Coordinates of C-alpha atoms and ligand atoms in Angstrom, one line a residue:
X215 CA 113.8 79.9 110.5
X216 CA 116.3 80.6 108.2
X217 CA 115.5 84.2 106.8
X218 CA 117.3 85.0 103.1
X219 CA 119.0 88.3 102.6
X220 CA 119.6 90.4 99.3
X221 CA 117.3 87.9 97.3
X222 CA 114.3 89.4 95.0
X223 CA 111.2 88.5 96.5
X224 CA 107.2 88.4 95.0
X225 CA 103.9 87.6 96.8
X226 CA 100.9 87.8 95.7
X227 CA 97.1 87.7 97.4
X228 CA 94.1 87.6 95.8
X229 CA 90.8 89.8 96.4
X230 CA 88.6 86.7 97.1
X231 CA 85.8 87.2 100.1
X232 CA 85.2 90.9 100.3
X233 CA 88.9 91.5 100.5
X234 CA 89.4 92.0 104.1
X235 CA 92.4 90.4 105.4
X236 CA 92.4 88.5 109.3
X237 CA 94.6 87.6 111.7
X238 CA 95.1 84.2 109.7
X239 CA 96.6 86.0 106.5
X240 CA 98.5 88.0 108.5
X241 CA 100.7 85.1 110.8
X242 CA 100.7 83.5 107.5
X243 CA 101.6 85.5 105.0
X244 CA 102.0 89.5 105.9
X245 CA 103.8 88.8 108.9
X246 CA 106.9 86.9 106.4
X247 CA 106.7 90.0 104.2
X248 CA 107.4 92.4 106.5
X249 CA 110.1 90.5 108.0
X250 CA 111.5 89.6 104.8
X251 CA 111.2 93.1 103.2
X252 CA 113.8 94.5 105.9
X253 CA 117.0 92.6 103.7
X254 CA 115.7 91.5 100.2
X255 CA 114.4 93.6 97.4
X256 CA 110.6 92.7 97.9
X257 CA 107.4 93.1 94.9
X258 CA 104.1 92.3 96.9
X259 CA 101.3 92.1 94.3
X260 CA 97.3 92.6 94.5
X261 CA 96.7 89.7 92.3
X262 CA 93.4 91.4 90.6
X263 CA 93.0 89.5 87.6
X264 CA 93.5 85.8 89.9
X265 CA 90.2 87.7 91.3
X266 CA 88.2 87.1 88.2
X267 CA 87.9 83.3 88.9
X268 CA 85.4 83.7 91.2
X269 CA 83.9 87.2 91.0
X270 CA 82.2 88.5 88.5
X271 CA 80.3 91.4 89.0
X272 CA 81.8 94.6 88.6
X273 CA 80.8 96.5 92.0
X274 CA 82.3 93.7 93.9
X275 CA 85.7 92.8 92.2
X276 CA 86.2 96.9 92.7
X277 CA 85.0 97.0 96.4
X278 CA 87.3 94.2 97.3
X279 CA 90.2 95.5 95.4
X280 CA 89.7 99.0 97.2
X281 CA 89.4 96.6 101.0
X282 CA 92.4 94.7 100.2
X283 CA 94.8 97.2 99.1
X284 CA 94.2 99.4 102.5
X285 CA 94.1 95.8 104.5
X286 CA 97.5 95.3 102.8
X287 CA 98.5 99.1 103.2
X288 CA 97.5 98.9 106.5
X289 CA 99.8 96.3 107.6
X290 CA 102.9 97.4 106.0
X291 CA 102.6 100.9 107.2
X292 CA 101.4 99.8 110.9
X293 CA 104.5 97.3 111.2
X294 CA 107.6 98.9 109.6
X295 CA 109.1 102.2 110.0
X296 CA 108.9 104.6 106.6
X297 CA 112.3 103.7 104.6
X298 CA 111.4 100.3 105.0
X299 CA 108.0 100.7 103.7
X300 CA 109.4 103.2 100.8
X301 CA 111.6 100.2 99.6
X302 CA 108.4 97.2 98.7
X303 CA 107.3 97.4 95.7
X304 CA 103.4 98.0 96.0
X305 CA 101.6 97.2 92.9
X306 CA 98.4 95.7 91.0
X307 CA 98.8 93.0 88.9
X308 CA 96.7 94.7 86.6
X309 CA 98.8 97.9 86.4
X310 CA 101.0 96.1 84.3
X311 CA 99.8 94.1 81.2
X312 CA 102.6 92.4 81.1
X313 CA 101.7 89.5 83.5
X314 CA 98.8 88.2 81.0
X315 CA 101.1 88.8 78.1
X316 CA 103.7 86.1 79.8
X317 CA 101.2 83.7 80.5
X318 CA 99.6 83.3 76.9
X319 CA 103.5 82.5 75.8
X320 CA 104.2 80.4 78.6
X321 CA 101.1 78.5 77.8
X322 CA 102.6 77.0 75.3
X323 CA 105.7 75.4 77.0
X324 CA 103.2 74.0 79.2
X325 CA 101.5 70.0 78.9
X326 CA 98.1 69.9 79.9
X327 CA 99.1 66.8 82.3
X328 CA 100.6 69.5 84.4
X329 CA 98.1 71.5 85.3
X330 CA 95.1 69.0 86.0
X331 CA 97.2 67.9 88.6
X332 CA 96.8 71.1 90.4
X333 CA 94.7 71.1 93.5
X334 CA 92.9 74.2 93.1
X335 CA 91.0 72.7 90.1
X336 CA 91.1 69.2 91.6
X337 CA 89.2 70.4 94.5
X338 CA 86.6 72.1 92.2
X339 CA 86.3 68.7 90.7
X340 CA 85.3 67.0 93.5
X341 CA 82.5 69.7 94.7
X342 CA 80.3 67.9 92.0
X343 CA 81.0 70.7 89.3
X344 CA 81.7 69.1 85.9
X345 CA 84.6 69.5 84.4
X346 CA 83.7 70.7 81.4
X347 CA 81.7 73.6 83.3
X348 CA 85.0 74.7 85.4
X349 CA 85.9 78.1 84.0
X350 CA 89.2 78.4 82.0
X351 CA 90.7 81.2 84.0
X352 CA 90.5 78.9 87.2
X353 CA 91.8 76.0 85.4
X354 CA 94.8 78.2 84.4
X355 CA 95.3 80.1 87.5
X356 CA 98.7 78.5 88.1
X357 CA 99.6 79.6 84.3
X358 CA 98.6 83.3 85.5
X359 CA 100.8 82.7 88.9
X360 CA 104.0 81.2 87.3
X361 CA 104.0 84.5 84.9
X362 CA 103.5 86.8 88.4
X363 CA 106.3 84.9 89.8
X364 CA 108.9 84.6 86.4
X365 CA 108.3 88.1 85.1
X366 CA 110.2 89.8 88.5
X367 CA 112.8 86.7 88.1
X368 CA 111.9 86.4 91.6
X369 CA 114.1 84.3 93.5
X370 CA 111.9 83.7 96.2
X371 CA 108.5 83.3 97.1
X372 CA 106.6 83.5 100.3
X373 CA 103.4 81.9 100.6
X374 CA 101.5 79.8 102.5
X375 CA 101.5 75.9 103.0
X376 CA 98.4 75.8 100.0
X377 CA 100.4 76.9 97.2
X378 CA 103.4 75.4 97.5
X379 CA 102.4 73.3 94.1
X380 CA 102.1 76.9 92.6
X381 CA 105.5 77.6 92.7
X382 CA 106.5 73.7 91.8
X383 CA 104.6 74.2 88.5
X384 CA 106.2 77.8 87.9
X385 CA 109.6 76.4 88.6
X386 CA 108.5 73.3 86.0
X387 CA 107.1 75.4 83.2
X388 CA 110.3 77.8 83.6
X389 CA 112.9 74.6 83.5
X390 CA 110.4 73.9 80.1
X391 CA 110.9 77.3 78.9
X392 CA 114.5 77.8 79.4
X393 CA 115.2 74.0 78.0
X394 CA 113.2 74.6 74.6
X395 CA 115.1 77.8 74.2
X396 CA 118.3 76.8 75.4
X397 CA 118.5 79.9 77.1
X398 CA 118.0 80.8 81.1
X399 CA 115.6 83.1 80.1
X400 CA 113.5 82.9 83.7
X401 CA 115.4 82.3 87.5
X402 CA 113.6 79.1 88.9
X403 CA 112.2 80.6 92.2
X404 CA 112.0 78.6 95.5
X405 CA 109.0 78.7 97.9
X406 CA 109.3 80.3 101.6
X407 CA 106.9 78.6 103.9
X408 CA 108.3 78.7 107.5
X409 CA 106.8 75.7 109.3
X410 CA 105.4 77.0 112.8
X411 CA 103.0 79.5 111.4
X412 CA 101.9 77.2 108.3
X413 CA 98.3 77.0 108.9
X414 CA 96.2 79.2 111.2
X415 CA 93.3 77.4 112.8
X416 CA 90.0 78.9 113.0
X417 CA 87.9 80.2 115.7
X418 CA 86.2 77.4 115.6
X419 CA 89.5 75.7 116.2
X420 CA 88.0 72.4 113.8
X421 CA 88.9 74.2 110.3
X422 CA 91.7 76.6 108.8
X423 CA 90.9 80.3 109.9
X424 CA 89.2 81.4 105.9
X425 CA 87.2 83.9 105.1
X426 CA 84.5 81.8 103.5
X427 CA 84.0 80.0 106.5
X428 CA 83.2 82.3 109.1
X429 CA 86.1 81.4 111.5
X430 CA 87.8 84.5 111.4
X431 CA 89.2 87.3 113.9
X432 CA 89.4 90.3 111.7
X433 CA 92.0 93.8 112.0
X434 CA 90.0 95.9 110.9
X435 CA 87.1 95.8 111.7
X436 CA 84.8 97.5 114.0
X437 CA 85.6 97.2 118.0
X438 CA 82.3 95.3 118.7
X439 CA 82.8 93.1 115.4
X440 CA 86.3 91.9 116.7
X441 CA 85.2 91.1 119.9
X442 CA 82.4 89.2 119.0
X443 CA 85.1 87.3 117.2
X444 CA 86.8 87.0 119.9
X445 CA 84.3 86.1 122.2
X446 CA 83.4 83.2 120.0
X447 CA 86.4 81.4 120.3
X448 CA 86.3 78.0 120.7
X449 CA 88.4 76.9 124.1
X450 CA 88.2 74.0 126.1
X451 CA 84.8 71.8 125.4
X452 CA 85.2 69.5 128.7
X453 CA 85.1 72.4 130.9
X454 CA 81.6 73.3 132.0
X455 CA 82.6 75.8 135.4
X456 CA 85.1 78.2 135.8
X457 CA 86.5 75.9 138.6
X458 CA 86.8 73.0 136.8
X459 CA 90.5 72.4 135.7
X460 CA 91.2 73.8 131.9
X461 CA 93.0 72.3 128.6
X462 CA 95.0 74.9 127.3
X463 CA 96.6 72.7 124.5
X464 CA 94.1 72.9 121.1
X465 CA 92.8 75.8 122.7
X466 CA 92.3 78.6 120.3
X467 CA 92.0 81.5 122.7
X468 CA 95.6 80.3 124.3
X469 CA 97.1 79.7 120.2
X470 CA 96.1 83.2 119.6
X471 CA 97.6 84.7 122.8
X472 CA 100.8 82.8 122.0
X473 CA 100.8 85.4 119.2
X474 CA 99.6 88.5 120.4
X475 CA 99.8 88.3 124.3
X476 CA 102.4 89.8 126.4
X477 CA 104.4 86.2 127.0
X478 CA 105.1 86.3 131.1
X479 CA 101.1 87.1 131.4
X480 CA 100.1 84.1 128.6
X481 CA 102.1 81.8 130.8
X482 CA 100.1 83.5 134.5
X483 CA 97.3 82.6 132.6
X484 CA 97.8 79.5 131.5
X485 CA 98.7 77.8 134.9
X486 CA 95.4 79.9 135.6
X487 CA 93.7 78.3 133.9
X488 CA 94.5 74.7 134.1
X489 CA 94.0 75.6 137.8
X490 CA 90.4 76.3 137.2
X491 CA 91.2 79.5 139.0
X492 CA 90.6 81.9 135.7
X493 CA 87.1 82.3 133.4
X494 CA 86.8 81.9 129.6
X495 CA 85.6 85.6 129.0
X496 CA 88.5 86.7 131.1
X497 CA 91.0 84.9 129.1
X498 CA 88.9 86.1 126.5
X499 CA 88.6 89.9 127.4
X500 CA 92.8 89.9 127.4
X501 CA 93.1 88.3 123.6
X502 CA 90.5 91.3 122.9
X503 CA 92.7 93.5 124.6
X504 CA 96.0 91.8 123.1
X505 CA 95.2 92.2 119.5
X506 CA 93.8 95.5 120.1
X507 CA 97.2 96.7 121.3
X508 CA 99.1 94.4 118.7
X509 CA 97.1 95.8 115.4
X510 CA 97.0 99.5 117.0
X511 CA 99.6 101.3 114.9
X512 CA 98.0 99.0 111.9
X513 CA 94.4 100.1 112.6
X514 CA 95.4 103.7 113.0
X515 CA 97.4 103.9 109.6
X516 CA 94.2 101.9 108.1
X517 CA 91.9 105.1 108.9
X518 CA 95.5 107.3 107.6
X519 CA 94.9 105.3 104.1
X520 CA 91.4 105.4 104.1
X521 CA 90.9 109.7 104.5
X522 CA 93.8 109.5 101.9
X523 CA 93.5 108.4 98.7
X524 CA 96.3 110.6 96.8
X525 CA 97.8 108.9 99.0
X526 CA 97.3 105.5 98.2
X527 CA 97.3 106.4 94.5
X528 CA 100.7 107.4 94.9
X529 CA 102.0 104.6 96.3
X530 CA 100.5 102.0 93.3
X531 CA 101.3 104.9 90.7
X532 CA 105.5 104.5 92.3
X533 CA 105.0 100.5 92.7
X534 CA 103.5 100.0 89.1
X535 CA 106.1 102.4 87.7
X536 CA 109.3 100.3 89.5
X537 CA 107.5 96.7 88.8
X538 CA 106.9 98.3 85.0
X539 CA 110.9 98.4 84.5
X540 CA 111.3 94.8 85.3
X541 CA 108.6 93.1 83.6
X542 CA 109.6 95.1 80.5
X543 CA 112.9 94.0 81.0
X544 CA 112.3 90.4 81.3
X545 CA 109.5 90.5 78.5
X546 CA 111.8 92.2 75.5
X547 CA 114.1 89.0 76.3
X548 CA 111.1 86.5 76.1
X549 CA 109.5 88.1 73.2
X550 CA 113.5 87.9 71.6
X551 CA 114.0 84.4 72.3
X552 CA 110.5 83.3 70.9
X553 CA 111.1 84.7 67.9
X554 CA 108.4 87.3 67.3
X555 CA 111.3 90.2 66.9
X556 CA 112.0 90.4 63.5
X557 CA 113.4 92.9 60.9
X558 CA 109.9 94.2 60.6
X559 CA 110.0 94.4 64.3
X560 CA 108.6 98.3 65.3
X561 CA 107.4 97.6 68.2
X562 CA 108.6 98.4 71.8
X563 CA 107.9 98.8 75.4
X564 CA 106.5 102.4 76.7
X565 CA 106.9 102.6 80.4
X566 CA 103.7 105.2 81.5
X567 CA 105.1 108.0 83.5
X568 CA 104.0 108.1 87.0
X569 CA 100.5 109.2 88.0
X570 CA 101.9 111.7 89.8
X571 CA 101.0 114.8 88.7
X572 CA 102.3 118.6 89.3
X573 CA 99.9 121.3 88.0
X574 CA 100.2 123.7 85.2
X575 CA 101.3 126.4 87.7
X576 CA 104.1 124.3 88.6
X577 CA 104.8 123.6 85.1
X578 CA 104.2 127.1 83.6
X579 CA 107.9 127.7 86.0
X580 CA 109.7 125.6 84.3
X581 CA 112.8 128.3 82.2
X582 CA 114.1 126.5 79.2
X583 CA 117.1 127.9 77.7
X584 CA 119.3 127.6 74.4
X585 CA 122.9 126.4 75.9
X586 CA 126.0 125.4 74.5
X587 CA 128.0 123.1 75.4
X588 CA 132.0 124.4 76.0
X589 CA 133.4 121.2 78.1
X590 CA 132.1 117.4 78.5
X591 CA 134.4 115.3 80.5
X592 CA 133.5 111.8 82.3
X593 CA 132.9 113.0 85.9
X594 CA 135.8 111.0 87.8
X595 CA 134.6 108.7 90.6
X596 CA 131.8 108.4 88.5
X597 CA 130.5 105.6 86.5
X598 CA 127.3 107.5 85.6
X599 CA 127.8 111.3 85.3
X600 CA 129.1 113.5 82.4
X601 CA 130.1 116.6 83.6
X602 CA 129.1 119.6 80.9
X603 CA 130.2 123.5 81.3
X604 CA 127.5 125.2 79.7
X605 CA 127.2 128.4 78.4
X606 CA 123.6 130.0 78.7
X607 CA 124.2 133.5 77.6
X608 CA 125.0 134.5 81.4
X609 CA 127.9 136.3 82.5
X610 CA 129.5 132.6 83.3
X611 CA 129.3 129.2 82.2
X612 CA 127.2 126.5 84.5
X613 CA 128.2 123.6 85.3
X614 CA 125.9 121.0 84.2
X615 CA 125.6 117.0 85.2
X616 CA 123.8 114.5 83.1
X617 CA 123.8 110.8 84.1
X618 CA 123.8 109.1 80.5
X619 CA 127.4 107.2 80.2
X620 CA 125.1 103.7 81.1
X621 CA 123.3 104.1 77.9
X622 CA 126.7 104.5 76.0
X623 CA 127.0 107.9 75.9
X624 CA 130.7 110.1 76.1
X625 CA 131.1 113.6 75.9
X626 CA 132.5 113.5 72.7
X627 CA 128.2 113.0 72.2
X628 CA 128.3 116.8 73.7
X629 CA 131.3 118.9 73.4
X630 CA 130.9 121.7 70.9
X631 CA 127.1 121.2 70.3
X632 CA 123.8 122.9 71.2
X633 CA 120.9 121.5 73.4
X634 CA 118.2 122.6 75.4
X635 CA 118.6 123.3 79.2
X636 CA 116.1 123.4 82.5
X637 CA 118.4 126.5 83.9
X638 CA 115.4 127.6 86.5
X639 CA 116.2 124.5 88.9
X640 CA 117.6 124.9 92.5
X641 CA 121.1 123.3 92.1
X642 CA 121.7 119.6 93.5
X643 CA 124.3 118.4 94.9
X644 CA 126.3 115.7 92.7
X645 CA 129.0 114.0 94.3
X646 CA 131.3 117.0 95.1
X647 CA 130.1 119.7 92.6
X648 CA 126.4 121.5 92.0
X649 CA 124.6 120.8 89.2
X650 CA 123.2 124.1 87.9
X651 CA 120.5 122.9 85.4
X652 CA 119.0 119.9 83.9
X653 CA 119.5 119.1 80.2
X654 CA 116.6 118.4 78.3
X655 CA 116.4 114.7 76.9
X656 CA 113.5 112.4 75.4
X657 CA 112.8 109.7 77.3
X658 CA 110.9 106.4 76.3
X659 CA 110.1 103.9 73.3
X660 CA 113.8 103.0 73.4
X661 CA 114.5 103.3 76.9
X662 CA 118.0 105.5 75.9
X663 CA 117.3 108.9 76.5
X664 CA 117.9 111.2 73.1
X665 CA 118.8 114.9 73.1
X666 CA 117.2 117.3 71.8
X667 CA 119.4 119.2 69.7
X668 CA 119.1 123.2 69.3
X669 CA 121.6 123.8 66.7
X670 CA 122.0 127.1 65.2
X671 CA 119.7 128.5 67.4
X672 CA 120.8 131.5 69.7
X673 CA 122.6 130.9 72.5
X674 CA 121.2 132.1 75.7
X675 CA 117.7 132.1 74.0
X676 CA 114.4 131.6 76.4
X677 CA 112.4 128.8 75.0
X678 CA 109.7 129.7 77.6
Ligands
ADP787 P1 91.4 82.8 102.7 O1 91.7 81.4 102.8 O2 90.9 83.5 103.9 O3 90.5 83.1 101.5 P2 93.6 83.5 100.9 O4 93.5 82.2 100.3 O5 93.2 84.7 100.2 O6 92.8 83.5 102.4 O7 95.1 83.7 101.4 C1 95.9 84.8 101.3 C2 97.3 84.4 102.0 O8 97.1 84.1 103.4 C3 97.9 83.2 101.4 O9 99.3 83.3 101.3 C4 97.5 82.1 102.3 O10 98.4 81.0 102.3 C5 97.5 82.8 103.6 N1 96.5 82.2 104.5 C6 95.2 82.2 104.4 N2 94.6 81.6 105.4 C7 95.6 81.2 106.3 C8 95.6 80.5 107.5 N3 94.5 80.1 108.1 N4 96.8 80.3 108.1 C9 97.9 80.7 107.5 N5 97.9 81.3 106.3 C10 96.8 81.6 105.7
LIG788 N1 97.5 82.3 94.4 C1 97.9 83.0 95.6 C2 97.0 82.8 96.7 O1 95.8 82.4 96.5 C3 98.0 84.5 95.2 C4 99.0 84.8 94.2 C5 98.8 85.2 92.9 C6 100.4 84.7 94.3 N2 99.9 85.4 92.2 C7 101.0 85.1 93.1 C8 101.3 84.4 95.4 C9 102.4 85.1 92.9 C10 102.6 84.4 95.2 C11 103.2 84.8 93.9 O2 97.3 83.0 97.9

């Protein structure tokens, strides 16, 4: 398996069932994500609004959102050390508008022909519901998709074996797009199915491992739940006694335990077992045991999640925040190239500040002060900083860093003028010097930061 580095990756899964996740999901679809997250720049989605197809009753879309984020949560955390969970971008599709905004404007670059060849709706067709009855969301799932996949000018996309024709139609509708307006507005991603873990069959070892039918080992689940799971799995039909010789090839128990068992005891096992010198349930007891051990850390940072939801607030509130800048970014260049910005044009992107909140007695510390501004030089080594001396009405100057040159600023912006500073901040470290203070700045609608100017007031004056 050829693994990509430094690419931007997005995947996606959808709160169908009750939102649990098993052992199927994970081999073919978690398990890539956390192994790809370690070298690429990776935006994992709960696709929310793909949800909608199906369910339709408030209660239950919420519940299996709610499952599904700690199932996903759960994984992550239980398979990858901190940093490397810090870096994936967690979010809900729904946290940021912008998905459904880029699909009604890629709907139009699309031909109809295009997506009735898609199987999801084919195979709706075919359970003897009419056509005309089939629901316009599902119909235009793959319209919803190609925006989740174009807005994070993904490069690649992991997914299973199934929607593999997703990612054909995004790649066709943003060839259409970037043809029409002769620009390379959107990255054609490219899918990422590895082949030995494409399908997962179920316990019934006759049907893909899916939620909707019943076939499934769960993670996390109750103890007695998995193991009934377990205990169910189809093995070897012909044998009838322990002592009669045993298949081990289309033998679910021994597919499993080439995933979760300890390899030099599989193998014991196996030659076991095609002995007829080992039972089902005891081949049966070790997968119990095996995926118990395998999905520990996972299960114990499910229960972590579960007692904690600042906790998992958090981590949507910092993934919707990072997958925010993107999306705007690609979206100000589609709605540019469409032609909706015009003179008139007022418009513009707000990125929402975090949810992340610090209280009024937090905030009630914060020491704002009148300063001027007596030096501004481009910090050297520095492509970011300005470096300010700034006198506050103390005995000395401080020396104060401000990280605006990207947004075209020089110090010519500051030399010699008044502005209001944060002077009550511990001093940080930047590059070789301290920063003693923050300058005050408003941040948003244009994305630039402006200053707030406090000419002719006096210097050294508290603000609060
Ligand atoms: P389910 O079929 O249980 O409803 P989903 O369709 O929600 O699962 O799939 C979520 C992700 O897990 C997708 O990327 C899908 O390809 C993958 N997946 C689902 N079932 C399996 C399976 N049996 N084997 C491998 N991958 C699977
Ligand atoms: N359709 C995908 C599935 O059923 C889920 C999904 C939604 C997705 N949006 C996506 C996957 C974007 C990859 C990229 O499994």
């Amino acid at each position: 398996m050829n693994i990509p580095v430094n690419k931007r990756l997005l995947s996606g899964i959808t709160p169908s069932g009750d939102g649990s996740l098993h052992i199927g999901n994970y081999l073919g679809a978690v398990r890539q994500f956390i192994e790809l997250a370690k070298s690429n720049e990776t935006y994992l989605m709960v696709a929310d609004l793909h949800g909608l197809t199906t369910i339709q009753d408030k209660k239950q879309l919420q519940q299996n959102i709610e499952t599904l984020i700690l199932n996903e949560l759960a994984l992550l955390k239980g398979f990858m050390t901190d940093d490397e969970f810090n870096n994936i971008i967690f979010f809900r599709q729904s946290d940021v508008p912008m998905h459904t905004e880029c699909q009604s404007i890629i709907n139009n670059v699309t031909p109809l022909g295009l997506l009735k060849r898609a199987h999801a709706y084919k195979d709706k067709l075919q359970k003897d519901v009419m056509e005309d009855d089939i629901n316009v969301g599902l119909f235009s799932y793959p319209m919803l998709m190609a925006a989740d996949i174009l807005l994070y000018q993904a490069d690649i996309v992991p997914v299973g074996k199934d929607q593999k024709q997703h990612i054909e139609i995004t790649r066709d509708i943003a060839g259409y797009f970037n043809k029409i307006y002769k620009k390379n507005v959107f990255k054609l991603p490219a899918p990422f199915i590895p082949e030995e873990v494409a399908v997962v069959m179920g316990t019934d070892g006759q049907r893909k491992m899916s939620k909707s039918l019943g076939n499934v080992i769960a993670m996390f689940e109750s103890e007695e739940v998995i193991r009934k799971q377990v205990m169910g799995t189809f093995t070897d039909p012909t044998r009838k006694h322990v002592t009669d010789p045993g298949h081990v090839e289309g033998n679910m128990v021994f597919t499993y335990l080439g995933f979760f068992g300890e390899p030099s005891r599989v193998k014991k096992m196996k030659e076991l077992y095609k002995e007829g010198k080992v039972s089902d349930v005891k081949v049966k007891e070790y997968l119990y045991e095996s995926v118990m051990t395998y999905f520990g850390p996972a299960r114990r940072a499910y229960d972590e999640l579960k007692n904690n939801p600042a906790l998992v607030k958090e981590i949507l509130a910092r993934g919707q925040e990072r997958a925010l800048t993107i999306a705007i970014q690609t979206m100000k260049q589609v709605r540019d190239v469409i032609g909706v910005t015009t003179q008139y044009s007022f418009f513009d992107y707000q990125k929402p500040v975090s949810g992340k909140t610090i209280s009024i007695d937090e905030f009630a510390r914060v020491e704002l002060r009148v300063g001027k501004v007596q030096e501004a030089k481009n910090k050297e080594g520095s492509d970011k900083l300005i470096r300010l001396v700034v006198d506050i009405g103390e005995e000395n100057p401080r020396i104060i860093f401000t990280g605006v040159r990207g947004f075209g600023y020089t110090p010519e912006d500051f030399l010699g003028k008044q502005f209001f500073f944060i002077t009550n901040l511990a001093p940080r470290k930047m590059m070789n010097e301290e920063s003693q203070g923050m300058i005050l700045a408003v941040d948003g609608a244009s994305l630039k930061p402006q200053f707030v100017s406090a000419e002719g007031m006096p210097v050294g004056a508290k603000i609060r």
